[in-house]
Coordinates of C-alpha atoms and ligand atoms in Angstrom, one line a residue:
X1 CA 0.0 0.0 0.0
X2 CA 1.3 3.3 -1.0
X3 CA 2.2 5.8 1.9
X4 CA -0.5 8.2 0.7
X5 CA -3.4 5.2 0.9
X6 CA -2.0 4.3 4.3
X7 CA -2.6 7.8 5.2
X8 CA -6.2 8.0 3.6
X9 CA -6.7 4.6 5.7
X10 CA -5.7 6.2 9.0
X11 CA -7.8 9.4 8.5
X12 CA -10.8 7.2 8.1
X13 CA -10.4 4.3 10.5
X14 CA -9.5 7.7 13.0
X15 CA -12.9 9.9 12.5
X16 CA -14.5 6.7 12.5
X17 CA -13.5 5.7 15.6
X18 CA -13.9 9.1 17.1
X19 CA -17.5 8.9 15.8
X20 CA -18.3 5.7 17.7
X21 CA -16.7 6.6 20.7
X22 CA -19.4 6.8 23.7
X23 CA -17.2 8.5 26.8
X24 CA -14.3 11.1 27.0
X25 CA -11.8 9.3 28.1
X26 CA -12.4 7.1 25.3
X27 CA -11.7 10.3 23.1
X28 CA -8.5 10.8 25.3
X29 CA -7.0 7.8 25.0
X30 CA -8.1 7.8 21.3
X31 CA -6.2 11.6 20.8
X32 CA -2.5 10.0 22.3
X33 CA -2.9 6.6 20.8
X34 CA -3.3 8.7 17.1
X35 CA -1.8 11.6 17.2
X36 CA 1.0 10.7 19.7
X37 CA 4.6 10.8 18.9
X38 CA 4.1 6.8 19.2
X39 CA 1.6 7.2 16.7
X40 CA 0.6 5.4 13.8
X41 CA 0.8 8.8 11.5
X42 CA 4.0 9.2 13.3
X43 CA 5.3 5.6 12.2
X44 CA 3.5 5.7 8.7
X45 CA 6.0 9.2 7.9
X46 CA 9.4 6.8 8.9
X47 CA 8.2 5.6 5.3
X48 CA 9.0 9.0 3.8
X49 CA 12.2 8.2 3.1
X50 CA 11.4 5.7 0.2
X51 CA 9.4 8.5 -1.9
X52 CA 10.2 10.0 -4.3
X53 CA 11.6 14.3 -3.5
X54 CA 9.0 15.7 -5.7
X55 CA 5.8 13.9 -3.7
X56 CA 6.9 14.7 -0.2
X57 CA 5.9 17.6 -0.2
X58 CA 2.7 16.6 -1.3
X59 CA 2.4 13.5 1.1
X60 CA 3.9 16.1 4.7
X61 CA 0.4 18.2 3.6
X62 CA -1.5 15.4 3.4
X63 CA -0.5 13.6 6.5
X64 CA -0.8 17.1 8.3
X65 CA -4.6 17.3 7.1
X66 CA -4.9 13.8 8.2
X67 CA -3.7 14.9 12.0
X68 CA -6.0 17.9 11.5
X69 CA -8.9 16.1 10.3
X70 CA -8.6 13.5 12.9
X71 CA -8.2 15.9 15.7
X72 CA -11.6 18.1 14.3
X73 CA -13.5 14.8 14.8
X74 CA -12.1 13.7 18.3
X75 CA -12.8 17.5 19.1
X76 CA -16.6 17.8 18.0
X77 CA -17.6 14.4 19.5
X78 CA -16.3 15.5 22.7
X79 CA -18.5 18.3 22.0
X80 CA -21.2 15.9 21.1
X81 CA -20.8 13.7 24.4
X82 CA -20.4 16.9 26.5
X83 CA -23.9 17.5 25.3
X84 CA -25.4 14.4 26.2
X85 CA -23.5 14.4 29.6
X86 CA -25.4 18.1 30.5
X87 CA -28.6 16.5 28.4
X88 CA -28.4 13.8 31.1
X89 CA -28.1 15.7 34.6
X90 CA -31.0 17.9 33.6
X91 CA -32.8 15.3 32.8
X92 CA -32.6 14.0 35.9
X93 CA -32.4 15.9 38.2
X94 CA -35.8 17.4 36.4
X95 CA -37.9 19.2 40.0
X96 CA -41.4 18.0 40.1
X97 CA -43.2 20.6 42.1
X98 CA -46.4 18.9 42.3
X99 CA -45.0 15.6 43.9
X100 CA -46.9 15.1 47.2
X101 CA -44.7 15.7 50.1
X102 CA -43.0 13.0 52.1
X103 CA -45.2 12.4 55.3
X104 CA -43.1 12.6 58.8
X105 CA -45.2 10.5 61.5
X106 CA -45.1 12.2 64.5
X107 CA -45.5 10.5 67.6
X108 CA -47.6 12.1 70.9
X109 CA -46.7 12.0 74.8
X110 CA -48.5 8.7 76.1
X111 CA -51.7 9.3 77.5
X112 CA -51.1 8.5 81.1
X113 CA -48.3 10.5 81.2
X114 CA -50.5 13.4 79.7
X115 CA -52.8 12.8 82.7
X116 CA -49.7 12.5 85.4
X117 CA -48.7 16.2 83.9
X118 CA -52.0 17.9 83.7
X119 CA -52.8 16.6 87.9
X120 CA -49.2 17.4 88.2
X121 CA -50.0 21.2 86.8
X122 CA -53.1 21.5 88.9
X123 CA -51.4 20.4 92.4
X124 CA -48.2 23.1 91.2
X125 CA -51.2 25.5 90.8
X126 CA -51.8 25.1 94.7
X127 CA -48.2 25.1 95.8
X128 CA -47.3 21.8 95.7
X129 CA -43.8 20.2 95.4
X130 CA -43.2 17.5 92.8
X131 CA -41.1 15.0 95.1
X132 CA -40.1 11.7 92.8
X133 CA -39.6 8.4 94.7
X134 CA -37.7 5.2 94.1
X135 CA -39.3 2.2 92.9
X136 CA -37.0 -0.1 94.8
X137 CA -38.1 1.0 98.2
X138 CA -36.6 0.1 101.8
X139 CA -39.4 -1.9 104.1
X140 CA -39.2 0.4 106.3
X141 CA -40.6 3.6 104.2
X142 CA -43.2 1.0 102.5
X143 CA -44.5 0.0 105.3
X144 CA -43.1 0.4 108.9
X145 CA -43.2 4.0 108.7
X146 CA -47.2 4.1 107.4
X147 CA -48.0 2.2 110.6
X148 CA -47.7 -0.8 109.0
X149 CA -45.2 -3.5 111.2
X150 CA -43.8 -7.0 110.1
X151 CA -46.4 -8.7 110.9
X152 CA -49.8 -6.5 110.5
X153 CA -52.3 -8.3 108.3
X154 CA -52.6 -5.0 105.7
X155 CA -49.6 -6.6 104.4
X156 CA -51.2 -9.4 103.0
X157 CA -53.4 -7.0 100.2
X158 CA -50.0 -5.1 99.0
X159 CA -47.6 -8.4 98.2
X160 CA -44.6 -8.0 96.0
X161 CA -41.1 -8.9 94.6
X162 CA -38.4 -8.8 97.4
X163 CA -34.8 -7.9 96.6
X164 CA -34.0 -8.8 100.3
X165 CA -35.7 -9.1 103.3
X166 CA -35.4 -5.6 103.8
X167 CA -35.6 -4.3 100.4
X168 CA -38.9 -4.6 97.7
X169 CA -40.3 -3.3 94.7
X170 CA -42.4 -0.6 96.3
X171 CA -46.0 -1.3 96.6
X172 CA -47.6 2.5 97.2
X173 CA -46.3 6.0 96.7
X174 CA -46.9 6.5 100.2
X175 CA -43.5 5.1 100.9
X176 CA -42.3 8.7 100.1
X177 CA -44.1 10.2 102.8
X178 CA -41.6 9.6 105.7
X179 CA -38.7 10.6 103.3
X180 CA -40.5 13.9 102.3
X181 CA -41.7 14.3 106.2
X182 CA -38.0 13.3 107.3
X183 CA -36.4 16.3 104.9
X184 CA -38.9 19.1 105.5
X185 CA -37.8 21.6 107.5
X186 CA -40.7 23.0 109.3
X187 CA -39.5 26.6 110.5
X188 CA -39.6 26.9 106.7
X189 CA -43.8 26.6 106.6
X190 CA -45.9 23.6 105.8
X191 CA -45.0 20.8 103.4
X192 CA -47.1 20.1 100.5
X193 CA -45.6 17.7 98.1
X194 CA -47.2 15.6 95.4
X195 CA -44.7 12.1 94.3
X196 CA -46.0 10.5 91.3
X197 CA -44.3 7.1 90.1
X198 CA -44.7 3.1 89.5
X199 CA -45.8 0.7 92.0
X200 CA -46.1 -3.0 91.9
X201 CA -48.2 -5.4 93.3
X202 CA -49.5 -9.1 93.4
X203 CA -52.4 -8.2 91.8
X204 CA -54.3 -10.3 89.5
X205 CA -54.8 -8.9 85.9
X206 CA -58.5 -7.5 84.8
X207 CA -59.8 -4.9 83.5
X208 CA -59.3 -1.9 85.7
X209 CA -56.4 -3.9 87.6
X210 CA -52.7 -4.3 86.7
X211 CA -49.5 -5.8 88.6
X212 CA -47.1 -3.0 88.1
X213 CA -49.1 0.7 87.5
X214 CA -49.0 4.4 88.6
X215 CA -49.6 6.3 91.6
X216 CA -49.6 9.8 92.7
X217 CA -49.3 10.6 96.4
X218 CA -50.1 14.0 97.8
X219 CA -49.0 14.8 101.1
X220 CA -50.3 18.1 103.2
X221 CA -48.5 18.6 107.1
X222 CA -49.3 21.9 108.5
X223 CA -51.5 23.2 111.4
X224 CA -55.3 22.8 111.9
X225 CA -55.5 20.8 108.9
X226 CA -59.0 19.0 108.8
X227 CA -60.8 16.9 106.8
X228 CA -62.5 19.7 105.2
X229 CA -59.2 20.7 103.0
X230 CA -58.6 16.8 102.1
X231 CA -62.4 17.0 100.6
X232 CA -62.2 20.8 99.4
X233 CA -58.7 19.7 97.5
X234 CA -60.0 16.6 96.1
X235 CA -63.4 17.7 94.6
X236 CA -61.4 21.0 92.9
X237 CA -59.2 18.5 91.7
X238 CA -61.9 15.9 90.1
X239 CA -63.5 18.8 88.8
X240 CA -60.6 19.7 87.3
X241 CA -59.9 16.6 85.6
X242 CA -63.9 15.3 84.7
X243 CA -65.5 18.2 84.6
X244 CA -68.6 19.5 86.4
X245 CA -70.8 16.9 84.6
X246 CA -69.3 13.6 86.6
X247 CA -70.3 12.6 90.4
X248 CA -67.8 11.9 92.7
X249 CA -68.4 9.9 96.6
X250 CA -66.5 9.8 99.7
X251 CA -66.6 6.5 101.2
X252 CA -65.3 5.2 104.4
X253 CA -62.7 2.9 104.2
X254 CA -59.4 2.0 105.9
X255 CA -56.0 2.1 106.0
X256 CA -53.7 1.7 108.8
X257 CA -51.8 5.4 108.3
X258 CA -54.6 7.6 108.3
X259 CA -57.2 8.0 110.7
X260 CA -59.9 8.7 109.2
X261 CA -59.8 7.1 106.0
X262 CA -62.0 7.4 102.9
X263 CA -61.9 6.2 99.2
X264 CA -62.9 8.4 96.5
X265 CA -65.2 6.7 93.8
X266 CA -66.4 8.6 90.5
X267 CA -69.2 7.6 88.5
X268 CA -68.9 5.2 85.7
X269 CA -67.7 6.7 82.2
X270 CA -69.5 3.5 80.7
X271 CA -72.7 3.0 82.3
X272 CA -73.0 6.2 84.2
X273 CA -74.2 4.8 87.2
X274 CA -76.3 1.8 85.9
X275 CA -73.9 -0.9 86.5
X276 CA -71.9 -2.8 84.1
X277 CA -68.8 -5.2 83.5
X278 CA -66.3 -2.1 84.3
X279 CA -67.5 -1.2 87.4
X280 CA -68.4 -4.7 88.6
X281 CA -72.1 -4.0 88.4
X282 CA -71.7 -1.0 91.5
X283 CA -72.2 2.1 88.8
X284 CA -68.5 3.6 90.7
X285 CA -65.2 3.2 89.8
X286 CA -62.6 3.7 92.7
X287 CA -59.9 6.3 91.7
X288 CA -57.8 6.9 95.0
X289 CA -58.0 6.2 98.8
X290 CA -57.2 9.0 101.6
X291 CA -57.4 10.0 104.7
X292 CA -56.3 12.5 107.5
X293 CA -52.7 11.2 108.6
X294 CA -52.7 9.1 111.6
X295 CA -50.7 10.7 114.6
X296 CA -48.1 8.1 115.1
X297 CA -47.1 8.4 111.3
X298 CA -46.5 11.8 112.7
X299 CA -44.8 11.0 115.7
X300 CA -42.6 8.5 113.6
X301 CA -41.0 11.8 111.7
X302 CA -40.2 13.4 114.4
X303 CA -43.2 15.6 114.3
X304 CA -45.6 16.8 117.3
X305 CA -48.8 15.5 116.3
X306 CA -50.5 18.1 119.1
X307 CA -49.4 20.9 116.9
X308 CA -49.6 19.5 113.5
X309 CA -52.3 17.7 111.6
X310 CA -52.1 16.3 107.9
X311 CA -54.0 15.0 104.9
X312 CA -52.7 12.5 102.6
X313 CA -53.9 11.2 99.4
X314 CA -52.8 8.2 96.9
X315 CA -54.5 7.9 93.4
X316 CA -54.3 6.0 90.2
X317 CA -53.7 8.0 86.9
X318 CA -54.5 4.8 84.9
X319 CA -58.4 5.3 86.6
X320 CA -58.6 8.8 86.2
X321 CA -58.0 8.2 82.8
X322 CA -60.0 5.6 81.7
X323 CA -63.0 7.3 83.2
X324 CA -61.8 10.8 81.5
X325 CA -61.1 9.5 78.2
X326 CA -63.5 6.2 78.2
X327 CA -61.0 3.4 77.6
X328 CA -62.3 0.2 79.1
X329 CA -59.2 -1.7 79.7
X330 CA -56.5 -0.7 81.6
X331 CA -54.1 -3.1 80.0
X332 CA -54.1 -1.1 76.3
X333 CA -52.1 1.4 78.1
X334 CA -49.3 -0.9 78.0
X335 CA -49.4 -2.9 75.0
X336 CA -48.4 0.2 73.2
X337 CA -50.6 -0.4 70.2
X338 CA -50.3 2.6 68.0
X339 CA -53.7 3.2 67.0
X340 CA -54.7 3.3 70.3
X341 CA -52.0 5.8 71.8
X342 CA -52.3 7.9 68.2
X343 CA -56.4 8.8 69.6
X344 CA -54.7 10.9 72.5
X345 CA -52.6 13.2 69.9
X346 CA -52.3 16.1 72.7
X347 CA -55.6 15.9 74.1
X348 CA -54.3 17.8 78.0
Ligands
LIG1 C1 -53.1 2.9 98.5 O1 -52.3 2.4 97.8 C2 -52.8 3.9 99.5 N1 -51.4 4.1 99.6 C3 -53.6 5.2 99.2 C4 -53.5 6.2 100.2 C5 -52.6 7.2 100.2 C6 -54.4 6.1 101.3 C7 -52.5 8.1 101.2 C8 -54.3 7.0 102.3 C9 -53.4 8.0 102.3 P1 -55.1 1.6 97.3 O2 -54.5 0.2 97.4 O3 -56.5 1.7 97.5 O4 -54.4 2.6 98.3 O5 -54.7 2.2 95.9 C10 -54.9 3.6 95.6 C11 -55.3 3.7 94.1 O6 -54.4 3.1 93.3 C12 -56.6 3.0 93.8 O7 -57.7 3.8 94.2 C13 -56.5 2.8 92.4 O8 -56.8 4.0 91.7 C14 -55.1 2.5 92.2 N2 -54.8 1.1 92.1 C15 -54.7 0.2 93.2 N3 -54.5 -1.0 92.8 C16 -54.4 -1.0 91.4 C17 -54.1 -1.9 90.4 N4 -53.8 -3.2 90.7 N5 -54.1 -1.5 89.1 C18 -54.3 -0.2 88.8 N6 -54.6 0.7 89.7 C19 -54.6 0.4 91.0
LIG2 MG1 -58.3 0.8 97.3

């Protein structure tokens, strides 16, 4: 083949494979490989010297044209593939404004701790301390100290898990009334104190009962303190939570730390009054026991029961809220189903 075919065959096999190259380092390595000084135009010239004078001239144009042409094409399909490389991006990354928006789920505080706050709020309202306990309680605050010794038969209705002898899973948030009543400094005024928390007992599972659930003790020490305030402070407060609409009843009752003691009932959310599986057929729920503070729980602190008087109070969030919000089983607040807890979306 003559040098000037060769040529004309490396100019076409070139812009042809410029043409079907797709990516631009393709077209890179295609420019070096051709056009380099290791090049096949480069090595096709070495033939140069077996022309004759009078046509090199003639062949050094040519293979410059070649390089030229050869470079033009490498050149506008990088300009072509450039093009399809911007084509591309906006393309997709194309903004479709009228998308729906991605949803966030937002979750809600749980229900009973909604109702722990909002009795919290009302008790601050009065001038009330929030006093937290512990749930691992010593024997002596659970029950010694509320009147209650080793051996007194009130035991047997509060049974729970023992760490030690000396040490259980507490049983009642009273157990933070000899603490609170132990720390108070009395030259400083009365001590009002509300302790809300877990408690745990050998109960047996139903509807309105649980083995581990919430109390919230209220604790009032100051002089002249009669059973008027306990029932003034405890109707404002189930008015505040039910409403006007819902009746409330003091009933006798007893427990060995205060003297005298009373349970509070409230009328059923379900039957209102009529009687039905919820309320065992009596028309009430229970929602907290009370009474005025017996003298030797006094005494026990330290504190002259001849000059001081006090009220003490112990209730269930779990009731008030059932009968507030009309759920009929106390265990969905713990099985954390979400369409259950999503119906209390910042209801207090
Ligand atoms: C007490 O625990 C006393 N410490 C209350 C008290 C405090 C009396 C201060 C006097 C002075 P009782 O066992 O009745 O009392 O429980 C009080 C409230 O806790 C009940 O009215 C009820 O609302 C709730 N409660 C009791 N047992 C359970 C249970 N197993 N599951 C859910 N709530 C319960
Ligand atoms: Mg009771």
């Amino acid at each position: 083949m003559s040098l000037n075919d060769r040529l004309k065959e490396l100019r076409e096999n070139g812009i042809n494979d410029a043409k079907r190259a797709q990516h631009l380092q393709d077209l890179n390595d295609l420019r070096v490989q051709l056009l380099g000084k290791k090049g096949p135009i480069t090595q096709a010239l070495r033939g140069m010297k077996d022309v004759p004078k009078e046509q090199r001239p003639e062949i050094g144009t040519l293979a410059n044209n070649v390089k030229k042409d050869i470079q033009t094409a490498i050149e506008s399909r990088i300009e072509e593939v450039n093009k399809r490389i911007i084509a591309q991006k906006l393309q997709e990354e194309t903004l479709d404004v009228t998308l729906p928006a991605q949803s966030h789920e937002v979750g809600t505080k749980h229900i009973l701790n909604q109702t722990i706050e909002d009795i919290e709020q009302f008790f601050i309202g009065l001038g009330y301390e929030v006093a937290p306990g512990y749930e691992v309680e010593e024997d002596h605050y659970n029950f010694e100290r509320l009147n209650i010794p080793k051996d007194h038969p009130a035991r047997d209705m509060q049974d729970t898990f023992y760490i030690t002898n000396e040490l259980l899973m507490r049983t009642q948030t009273s157990a933070q009334e000899g603490r609170d009543m132990d720390a108070h400094d009395f030259s400083k005024g009365p001590l009002k104190m509300i302790s809300p928390g877990i408690v745990y007992r050998r109960d047996d599972d139903d509807a309105t009962h649980s083995h581990q659930f919430h109390q919230l003790e209220g604790l009032v020490v100051d002089k002249n303190i009669s059973m008027a305030d306990l029932k003034g402070t405890l109707e404002a407060l189930c008015r505040h939570v039910f409403g006007p609409d819902r009746e409330i009843r003091f009933r006798p009752s007893f427990f060995p730390f205060t003297e005298p003691s009373v349970e509070v009932d409230v009328s059923c959310f379900n039957c209102g009054g009529e009687g039905c599986r919820i309320c065992k057929y009596t028309g009430w729920i229970e929602v907290l026991g009370a009474g005025l503070t017996h003298p030797n729980v006094l005494e026990m602190s330290g504190i002259d029961s001849n000059v001081y008087s006090a009220f003490a109070f112990g209730l269930g969030p779990e009731r008030f809220a059932m009968l507030k919000y009309g759920i009929d089983d106390i265990r969905d607040f713990y099985t954390n189903d979400v369409r259950f807890l999503e119906q209390f979306k910042g209801v207090n």
